[in-house]
XYZ file of C-alpha atoms in Angstrom:
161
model
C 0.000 0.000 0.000
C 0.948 3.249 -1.209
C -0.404 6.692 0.685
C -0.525 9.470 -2.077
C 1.110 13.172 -1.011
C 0.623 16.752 -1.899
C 3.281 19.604 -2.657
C 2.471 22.662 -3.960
C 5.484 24.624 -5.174
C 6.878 26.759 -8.524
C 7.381 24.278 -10.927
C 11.079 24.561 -11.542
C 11.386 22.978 -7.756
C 8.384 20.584 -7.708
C 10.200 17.326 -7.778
C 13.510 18.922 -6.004
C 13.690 16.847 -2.909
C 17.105 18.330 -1.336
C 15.001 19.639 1.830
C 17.466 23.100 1.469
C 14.357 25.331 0.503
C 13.275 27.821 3.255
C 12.483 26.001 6.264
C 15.999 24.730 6.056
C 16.969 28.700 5.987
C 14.654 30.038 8.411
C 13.334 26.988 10.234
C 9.652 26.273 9.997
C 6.983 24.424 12.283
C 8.677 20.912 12.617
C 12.518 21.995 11.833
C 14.981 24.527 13.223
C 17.076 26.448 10.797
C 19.889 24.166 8.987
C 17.605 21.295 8.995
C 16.712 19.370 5.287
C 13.033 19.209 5.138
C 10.391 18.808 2.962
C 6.682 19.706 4.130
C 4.129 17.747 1.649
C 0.314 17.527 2.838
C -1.865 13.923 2.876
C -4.272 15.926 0.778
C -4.998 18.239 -2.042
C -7.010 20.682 -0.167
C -5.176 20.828 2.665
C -1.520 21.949 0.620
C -3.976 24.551 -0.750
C -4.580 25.653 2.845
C -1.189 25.460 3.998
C -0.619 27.954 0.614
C -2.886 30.334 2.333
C -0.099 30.957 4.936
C 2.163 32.297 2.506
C -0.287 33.771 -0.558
C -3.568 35.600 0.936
C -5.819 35.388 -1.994
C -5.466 32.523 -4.601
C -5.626 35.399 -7.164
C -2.388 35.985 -6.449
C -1.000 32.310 -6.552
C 2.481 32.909 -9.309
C 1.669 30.997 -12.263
C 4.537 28.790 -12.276
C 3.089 27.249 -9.089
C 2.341 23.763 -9.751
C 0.580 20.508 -7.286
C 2.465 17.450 -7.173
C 1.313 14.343 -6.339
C 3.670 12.119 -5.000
C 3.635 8.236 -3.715
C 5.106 6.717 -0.630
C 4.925 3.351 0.485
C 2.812 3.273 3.726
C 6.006 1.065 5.596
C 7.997 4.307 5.287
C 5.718 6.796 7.170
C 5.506 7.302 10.683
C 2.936 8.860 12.875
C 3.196 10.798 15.157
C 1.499 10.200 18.323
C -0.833 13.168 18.636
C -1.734 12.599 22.235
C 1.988 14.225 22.920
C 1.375 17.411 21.412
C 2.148 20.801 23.276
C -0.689 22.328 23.801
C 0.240 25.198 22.232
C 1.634 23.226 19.078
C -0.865 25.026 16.220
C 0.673 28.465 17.798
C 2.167 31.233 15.276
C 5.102 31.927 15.453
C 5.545 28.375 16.178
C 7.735 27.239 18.900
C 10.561 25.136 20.050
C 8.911 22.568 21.248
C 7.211 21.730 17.835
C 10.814 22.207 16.271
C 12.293 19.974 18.789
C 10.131 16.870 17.831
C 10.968 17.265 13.997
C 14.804 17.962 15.078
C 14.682 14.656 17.451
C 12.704 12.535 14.375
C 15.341 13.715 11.520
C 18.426 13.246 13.741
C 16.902 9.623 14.322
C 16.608 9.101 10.441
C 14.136 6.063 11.722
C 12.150 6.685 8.793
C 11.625 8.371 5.560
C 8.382 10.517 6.419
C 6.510 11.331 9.515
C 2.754 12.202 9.539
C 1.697 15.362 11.965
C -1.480 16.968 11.924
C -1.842 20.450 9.751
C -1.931 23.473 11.824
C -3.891 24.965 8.893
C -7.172 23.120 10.026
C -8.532 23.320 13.060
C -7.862 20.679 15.735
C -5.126 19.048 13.958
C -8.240 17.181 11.925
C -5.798 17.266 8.586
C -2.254 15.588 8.220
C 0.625 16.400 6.710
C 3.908 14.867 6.343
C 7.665 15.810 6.725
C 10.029 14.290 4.670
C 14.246 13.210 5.415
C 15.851 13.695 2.276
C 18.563 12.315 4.569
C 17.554 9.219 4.751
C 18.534 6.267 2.730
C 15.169 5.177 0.930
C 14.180 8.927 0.062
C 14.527 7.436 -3.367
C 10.952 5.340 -2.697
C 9.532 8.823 -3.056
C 7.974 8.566 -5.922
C 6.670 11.361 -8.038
C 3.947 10.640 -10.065
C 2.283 13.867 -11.756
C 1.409 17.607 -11.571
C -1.434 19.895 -11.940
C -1.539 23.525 -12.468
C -2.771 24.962 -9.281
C -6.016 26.402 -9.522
C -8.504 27.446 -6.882
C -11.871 27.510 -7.722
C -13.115 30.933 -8.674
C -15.648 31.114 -6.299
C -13.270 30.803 -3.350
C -13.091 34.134 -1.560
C -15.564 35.769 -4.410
C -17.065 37.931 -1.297
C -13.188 39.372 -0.716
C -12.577 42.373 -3.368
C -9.918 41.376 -5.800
């Protein structure tokens, strides 16, 4: 079995999987700064909400940004135990303790992916997934196609554009 993964990025970088993009810079969520990581989502709609962190309206979504779909065998993904959360885990700015638990899981290199709920939606109710491109079997990665990213034009309709 096979669990299917979302990453929404410009094209040119889609199926880069060096982890060196900007939550290896600045840190992110699950990763301190200096970290390889890659952030994909266990659903289409939900990388579309994690977009809205960065891109306010989905008119204004670059046109070279492309979703990827990507395969991973479901041996290679572990989950995270949710029940251990801070309590403060869906915070922004996010904190070190958050940080700390990706840090602790890469420096382990137990696994190629580790599923963690999606501060994007409330209650943790959506997953996403961070990737090692450290570890040995990142190569089982597979990606399989890509989409031009587009939001349907009635989303945010009652926002001026």
């Amino acid at each position: 079995m096979v669990t299917q993964l979302f990453r929404i990025s410009p094209e040119m970088y889609l199926t880069n999987v060096d982890g060196k993009g900007g939550s290896y810079q600045y840190g992110a969520r699950w990763n301190p700064a200096g970290y390889p990581i890659l952030y994909l989502a266990c659903s289409a709609s939900t990388a579309m909400l994690e977009m809205a962190h960065y891109i306010p309206h989905p008119q204004l979504v670059p046109d070279s940004y492309r979703l990827g779909v990507f395969e991973l065998p479901n041996d290679l993904i572990d989950v995270f135990d949710k029940s251990l959360l801070p309590i403060n885990w869906a915070d922004y700015p996010h904190n070190e303790a958050t940080q700390l638990i990706g840090k602790e899981w890469l420096e382990a290199c137990s696994n190629v992916a580790l599923r963690l709920p999606s501060s994007a939606v409330p209650n943790g109710f959506d997953d996403i997934v961070i990737i090692n491109p450290n570890h040995p079997k990142i190569g089982d990665l597979k990606f399989i196609e890509k989409t031009k990213l587009a939001y349907n034009e009635r989303m945010f309709s009652g926002m001026n554009s």
